[in-house]
mmCIF file of N, CA, C and O and ligand atoms in Angstrom:
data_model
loop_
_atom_site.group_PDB
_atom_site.id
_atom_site.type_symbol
_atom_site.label_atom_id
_atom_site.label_comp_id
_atom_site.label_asym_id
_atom_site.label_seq_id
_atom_site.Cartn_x
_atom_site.Cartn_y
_atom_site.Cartn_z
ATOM 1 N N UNK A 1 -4.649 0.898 -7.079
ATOM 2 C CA UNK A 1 -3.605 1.836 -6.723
ATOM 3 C C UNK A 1 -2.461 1.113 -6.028
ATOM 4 O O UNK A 1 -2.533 0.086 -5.353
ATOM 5 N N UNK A 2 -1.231 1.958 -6.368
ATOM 6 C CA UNK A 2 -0.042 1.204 -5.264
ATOM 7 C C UNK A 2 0.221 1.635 -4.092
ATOM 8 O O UNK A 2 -0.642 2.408 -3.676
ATOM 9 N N UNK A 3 0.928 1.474 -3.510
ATOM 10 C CA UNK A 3 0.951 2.075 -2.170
ATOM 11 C C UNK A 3 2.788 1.215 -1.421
ATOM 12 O O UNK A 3 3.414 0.263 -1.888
ATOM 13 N N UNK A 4 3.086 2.030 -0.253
ATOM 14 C CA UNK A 4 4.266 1.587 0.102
ATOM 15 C C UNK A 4 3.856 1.061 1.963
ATOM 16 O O UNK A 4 3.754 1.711 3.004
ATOM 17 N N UNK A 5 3.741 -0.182 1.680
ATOM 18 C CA UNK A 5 2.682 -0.876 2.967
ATOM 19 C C UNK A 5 3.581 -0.451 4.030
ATOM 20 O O UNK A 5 2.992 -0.637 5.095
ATOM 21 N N UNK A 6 4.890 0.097 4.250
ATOM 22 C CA UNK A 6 5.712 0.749 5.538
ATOM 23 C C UNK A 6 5.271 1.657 5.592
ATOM 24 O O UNK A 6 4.536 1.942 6.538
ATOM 25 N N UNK A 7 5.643 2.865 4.168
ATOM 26 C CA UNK A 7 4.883 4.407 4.574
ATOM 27 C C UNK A 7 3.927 4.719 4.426
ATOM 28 O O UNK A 7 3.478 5.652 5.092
ATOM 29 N N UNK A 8 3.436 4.294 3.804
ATOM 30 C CA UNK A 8 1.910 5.193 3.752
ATOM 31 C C UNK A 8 0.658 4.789 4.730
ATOM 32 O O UNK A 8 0.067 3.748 5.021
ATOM 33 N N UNK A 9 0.580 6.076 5.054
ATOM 34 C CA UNK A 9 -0.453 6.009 6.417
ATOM 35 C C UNK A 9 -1.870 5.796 5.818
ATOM 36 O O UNK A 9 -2.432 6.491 4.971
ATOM 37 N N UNK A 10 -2.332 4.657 6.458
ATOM 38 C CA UNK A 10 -3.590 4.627 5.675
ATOM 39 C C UNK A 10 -4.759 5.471 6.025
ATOM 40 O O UNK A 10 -4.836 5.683 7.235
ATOM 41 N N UNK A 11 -5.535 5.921 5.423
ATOM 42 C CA UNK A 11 -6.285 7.135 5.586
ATOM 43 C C UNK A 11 -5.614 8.555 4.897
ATOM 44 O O UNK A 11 -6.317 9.499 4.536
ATOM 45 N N UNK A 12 -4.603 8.537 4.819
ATOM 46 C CA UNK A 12 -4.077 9.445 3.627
ATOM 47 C C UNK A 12 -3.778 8.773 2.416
ATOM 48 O O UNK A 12 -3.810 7.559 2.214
ATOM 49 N N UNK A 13 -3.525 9.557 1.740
ATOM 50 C CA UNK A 13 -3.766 9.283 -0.096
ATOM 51 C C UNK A 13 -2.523 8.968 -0.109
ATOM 52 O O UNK A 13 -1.681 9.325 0.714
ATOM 53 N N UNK A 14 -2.282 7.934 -1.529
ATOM 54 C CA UNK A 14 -0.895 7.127 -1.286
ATOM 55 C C UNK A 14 -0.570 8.537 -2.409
ATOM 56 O O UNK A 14 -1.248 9.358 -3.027
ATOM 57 N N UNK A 15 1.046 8.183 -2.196
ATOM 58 C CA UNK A 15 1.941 9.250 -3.023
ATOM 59 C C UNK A 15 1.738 8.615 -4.132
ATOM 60 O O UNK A 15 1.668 7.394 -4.270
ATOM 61 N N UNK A 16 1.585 9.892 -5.397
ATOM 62 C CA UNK A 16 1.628 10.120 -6.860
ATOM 63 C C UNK A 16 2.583 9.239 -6.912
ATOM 64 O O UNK A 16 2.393 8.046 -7.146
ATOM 65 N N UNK A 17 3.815 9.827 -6.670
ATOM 66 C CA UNK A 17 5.272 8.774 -7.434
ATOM 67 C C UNK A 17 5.170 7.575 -7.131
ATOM 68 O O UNK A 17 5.902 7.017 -7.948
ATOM 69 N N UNK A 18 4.575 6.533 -6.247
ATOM 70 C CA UNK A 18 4.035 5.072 -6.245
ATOM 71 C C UNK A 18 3.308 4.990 -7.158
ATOM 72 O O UNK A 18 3.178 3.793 -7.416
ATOM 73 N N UNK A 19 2.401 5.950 -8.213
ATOM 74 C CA UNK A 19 1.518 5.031 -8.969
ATOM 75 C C UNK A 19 2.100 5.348 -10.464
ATOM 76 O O UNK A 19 1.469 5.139 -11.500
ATOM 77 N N UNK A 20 2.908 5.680 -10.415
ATOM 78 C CA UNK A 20 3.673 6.142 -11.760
ATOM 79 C C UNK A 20 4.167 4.376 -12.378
ATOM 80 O O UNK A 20 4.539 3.500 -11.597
ATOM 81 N N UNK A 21 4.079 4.223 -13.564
ATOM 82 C CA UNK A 21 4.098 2.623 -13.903
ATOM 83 C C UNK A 21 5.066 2.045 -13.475
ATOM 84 O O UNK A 21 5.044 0.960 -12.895
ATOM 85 N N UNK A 22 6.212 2.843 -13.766
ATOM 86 C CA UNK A 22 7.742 2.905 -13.347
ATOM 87 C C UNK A 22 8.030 1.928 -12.613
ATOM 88 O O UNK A 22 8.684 0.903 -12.807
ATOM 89 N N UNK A 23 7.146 2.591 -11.216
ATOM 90 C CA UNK A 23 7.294 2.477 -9.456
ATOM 91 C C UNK A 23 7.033 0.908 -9.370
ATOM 92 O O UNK A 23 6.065 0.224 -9.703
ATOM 93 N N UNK A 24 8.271 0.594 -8.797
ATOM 94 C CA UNK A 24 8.089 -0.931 -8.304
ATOM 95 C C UNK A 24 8.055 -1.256 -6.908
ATOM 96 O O UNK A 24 7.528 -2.070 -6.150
ATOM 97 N N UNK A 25 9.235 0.212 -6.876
ATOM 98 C CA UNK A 25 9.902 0.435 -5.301
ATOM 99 C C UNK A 25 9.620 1.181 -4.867
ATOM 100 O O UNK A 25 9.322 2.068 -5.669
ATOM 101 N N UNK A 26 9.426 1.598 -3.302
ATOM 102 C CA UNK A 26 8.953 2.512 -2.606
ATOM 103 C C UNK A 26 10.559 3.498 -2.548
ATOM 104 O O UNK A 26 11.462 2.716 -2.250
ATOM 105 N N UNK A 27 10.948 4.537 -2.694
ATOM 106 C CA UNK A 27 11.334 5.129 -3.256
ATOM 107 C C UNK A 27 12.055 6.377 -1.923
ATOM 108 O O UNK A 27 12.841 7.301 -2.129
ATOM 109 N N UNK A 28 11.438 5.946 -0.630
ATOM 110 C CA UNK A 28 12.108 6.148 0.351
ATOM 111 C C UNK A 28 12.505 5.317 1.141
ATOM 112 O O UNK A 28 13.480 5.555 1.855
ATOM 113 N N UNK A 29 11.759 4.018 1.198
ATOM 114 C CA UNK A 29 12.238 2.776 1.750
ATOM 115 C C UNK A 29 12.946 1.585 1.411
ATOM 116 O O UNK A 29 13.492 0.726 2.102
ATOM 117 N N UNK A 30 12.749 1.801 -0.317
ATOM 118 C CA UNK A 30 13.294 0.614 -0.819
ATOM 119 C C UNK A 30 12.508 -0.573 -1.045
ATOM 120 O O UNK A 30 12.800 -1.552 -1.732
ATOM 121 N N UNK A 31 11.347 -0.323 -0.291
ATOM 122 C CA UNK A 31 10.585 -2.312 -0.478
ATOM 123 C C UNK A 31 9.504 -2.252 -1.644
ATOM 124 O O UNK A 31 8.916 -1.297 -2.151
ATOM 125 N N UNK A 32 9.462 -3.464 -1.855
ATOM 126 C CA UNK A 32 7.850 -3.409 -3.253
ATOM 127 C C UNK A 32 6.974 -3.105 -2.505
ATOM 128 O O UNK A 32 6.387 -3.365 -1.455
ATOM 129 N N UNK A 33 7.081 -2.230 -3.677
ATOM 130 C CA UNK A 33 5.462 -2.013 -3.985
ATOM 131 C C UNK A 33 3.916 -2.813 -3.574
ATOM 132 O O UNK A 33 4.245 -3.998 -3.614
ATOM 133 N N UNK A 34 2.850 -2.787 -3.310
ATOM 134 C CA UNK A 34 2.212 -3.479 -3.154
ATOM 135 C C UNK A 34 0.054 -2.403 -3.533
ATOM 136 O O UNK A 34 -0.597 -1.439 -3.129
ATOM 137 N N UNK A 35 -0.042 -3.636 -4.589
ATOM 138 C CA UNK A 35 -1.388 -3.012 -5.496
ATOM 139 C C UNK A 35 -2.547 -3.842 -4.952
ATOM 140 O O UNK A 35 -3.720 -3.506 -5.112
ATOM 141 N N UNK A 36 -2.189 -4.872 -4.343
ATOM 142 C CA UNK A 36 -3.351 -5.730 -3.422
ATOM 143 C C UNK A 36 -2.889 -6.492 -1.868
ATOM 144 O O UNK A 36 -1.798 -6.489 -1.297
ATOM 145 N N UNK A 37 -4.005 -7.027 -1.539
ATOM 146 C CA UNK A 37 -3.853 -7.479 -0.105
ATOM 147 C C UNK A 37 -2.742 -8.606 -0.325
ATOM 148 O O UNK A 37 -2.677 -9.502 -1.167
ATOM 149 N N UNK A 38 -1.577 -8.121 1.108
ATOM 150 C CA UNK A 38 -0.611 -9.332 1.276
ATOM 151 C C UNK A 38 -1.189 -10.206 1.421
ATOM 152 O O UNK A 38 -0.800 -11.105 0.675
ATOM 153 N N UNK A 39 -2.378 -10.612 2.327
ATOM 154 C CA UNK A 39 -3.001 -11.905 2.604
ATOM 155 C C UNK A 39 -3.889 -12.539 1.277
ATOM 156 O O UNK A 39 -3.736 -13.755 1.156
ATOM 157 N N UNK A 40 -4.324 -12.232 0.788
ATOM 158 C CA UNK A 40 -5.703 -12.465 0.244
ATOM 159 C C UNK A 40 -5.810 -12.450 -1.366
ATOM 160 O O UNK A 40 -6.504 -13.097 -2.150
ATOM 161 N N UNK A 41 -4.748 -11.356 -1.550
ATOM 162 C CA UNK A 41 -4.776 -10.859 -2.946
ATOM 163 C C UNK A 41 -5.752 -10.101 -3.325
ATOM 164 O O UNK A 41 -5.398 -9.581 -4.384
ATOM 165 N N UNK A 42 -6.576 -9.825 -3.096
ATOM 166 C CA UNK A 42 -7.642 -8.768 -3.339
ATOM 167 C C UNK A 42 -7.095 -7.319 -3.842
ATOM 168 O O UNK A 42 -6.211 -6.783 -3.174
ATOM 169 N N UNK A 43 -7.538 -6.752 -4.861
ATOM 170 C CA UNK A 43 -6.773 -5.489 -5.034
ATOM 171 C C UNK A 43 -7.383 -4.778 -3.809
ATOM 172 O O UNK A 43 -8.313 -5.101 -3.071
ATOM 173 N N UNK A 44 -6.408 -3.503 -3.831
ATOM 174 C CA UNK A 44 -6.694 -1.958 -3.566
ATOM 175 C C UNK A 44 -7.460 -1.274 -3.771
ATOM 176 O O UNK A 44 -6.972 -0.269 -4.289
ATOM 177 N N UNK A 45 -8.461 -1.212 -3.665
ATOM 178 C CA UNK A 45 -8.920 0.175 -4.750
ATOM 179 C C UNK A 45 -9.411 1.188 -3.595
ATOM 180 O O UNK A 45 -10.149 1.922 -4.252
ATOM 181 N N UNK A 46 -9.438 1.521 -2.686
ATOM 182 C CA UNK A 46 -9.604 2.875 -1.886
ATOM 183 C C UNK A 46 -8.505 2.837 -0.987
ATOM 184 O O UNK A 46 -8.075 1.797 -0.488
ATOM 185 N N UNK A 47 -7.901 4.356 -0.715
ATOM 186 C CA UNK A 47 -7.248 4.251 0.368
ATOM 187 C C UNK A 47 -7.847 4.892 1.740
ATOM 188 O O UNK A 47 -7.195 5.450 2.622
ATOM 189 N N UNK A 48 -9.244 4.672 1.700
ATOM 190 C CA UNK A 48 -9.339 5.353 3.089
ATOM 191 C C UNK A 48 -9.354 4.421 3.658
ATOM 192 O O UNK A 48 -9.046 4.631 4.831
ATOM 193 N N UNK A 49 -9.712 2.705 3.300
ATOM 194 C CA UNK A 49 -9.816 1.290 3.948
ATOM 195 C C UNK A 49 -8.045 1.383 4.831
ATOM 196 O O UNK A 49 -6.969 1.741 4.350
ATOM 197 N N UNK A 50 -8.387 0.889 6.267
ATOM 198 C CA UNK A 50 -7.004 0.521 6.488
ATOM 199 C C UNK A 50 -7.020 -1.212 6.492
ATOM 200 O O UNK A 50 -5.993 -1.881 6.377
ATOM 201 N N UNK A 51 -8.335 -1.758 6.641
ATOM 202 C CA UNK A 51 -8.126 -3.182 6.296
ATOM 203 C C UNK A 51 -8.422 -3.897 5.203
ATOM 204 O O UNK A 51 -9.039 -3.175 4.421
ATOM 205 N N UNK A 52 -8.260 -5.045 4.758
ATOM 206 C CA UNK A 52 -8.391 -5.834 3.213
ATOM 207 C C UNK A 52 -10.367 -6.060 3.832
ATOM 208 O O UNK A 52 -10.795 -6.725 4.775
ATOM 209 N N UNK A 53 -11.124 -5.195 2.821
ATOM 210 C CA UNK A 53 -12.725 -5.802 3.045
ATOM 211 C C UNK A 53 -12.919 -6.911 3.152
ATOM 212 O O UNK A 53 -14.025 -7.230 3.589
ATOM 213 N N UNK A 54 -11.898 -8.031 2.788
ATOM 214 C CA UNK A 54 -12.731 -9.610 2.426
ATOM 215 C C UNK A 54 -11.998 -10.390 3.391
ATOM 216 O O UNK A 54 -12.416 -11.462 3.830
ATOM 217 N N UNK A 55 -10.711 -9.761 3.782
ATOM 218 C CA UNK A 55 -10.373 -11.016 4.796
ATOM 219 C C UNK A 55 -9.997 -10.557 6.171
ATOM 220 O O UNK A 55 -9.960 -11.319 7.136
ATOM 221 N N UNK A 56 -9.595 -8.710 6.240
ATOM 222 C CA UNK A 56 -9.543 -8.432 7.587
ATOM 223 C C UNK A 56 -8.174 -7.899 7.767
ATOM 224 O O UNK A 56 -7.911 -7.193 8.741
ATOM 225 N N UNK A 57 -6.992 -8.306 6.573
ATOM 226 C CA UNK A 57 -5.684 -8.343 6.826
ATOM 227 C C UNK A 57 -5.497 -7.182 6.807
ATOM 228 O O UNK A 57 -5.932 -6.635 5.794
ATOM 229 N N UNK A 58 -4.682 -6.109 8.020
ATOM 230 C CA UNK A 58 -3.679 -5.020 7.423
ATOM 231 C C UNK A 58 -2.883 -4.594 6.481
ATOM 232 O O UNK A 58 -1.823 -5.118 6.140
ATOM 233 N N UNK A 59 -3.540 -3.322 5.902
ATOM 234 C CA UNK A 59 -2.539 -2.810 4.724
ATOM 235 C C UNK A 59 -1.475 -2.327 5.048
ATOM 236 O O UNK A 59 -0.485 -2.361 4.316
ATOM 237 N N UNK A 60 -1.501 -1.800 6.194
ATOM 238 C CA UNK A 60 -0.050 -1.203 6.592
ATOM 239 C C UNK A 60 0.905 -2.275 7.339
ATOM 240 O O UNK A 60 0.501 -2.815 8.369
ATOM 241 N N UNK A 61 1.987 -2.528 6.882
ATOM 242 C CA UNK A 61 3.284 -3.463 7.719
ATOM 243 C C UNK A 61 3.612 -3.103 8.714
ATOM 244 O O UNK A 61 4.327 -2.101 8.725
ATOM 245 N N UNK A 62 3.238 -3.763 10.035
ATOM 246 C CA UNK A 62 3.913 -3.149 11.195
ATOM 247 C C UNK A 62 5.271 -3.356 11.117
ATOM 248 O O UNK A 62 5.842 -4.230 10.466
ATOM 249 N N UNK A 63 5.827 -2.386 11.915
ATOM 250 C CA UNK A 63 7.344 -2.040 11.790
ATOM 251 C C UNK A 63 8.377 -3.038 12.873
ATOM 252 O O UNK A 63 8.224 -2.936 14.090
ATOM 253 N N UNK A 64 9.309 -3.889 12.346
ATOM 254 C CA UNK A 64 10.004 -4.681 12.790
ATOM 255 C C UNK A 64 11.056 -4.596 13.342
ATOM 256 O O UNK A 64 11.628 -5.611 13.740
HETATM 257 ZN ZN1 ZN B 1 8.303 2.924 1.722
HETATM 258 ZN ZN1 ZN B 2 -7.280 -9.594 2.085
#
């Protein structure tokens, strides 16, 4: 699944319009998309995880 690592709160379900093939861009923020771990590369595949299972890294981007 994709997801928008600024908005989407993890533990809620990522928005429909991120997984549309289309979607590159997060679509209120502007940034890519992201279908696996920034660190690790590991896909996505649940969103109730808020961390990457294999290496620990945060899915969500803290805000800068
Ligand atoms: Zn966004
Ligand atoms: Zn990882």
């Amino acid at each position: 699944m994709k997801f928008c690592p600024q908005c989407w709160n993890p533990g809620h379900t990522a928005d429909p319009i991120w997984q549309n093939v289309q979607a590159r861009f997060c679509y209120l923020c502007g940034i890519q998309l992201r279908a696996s771990c920034a660190n690790c590369g590991e896909l996505v595949v649940s969103t109730r995880h808020r961390f990457c299972p294999i290496c620990g890294h945060p899915y969500k981007m803290a805000k800068t």
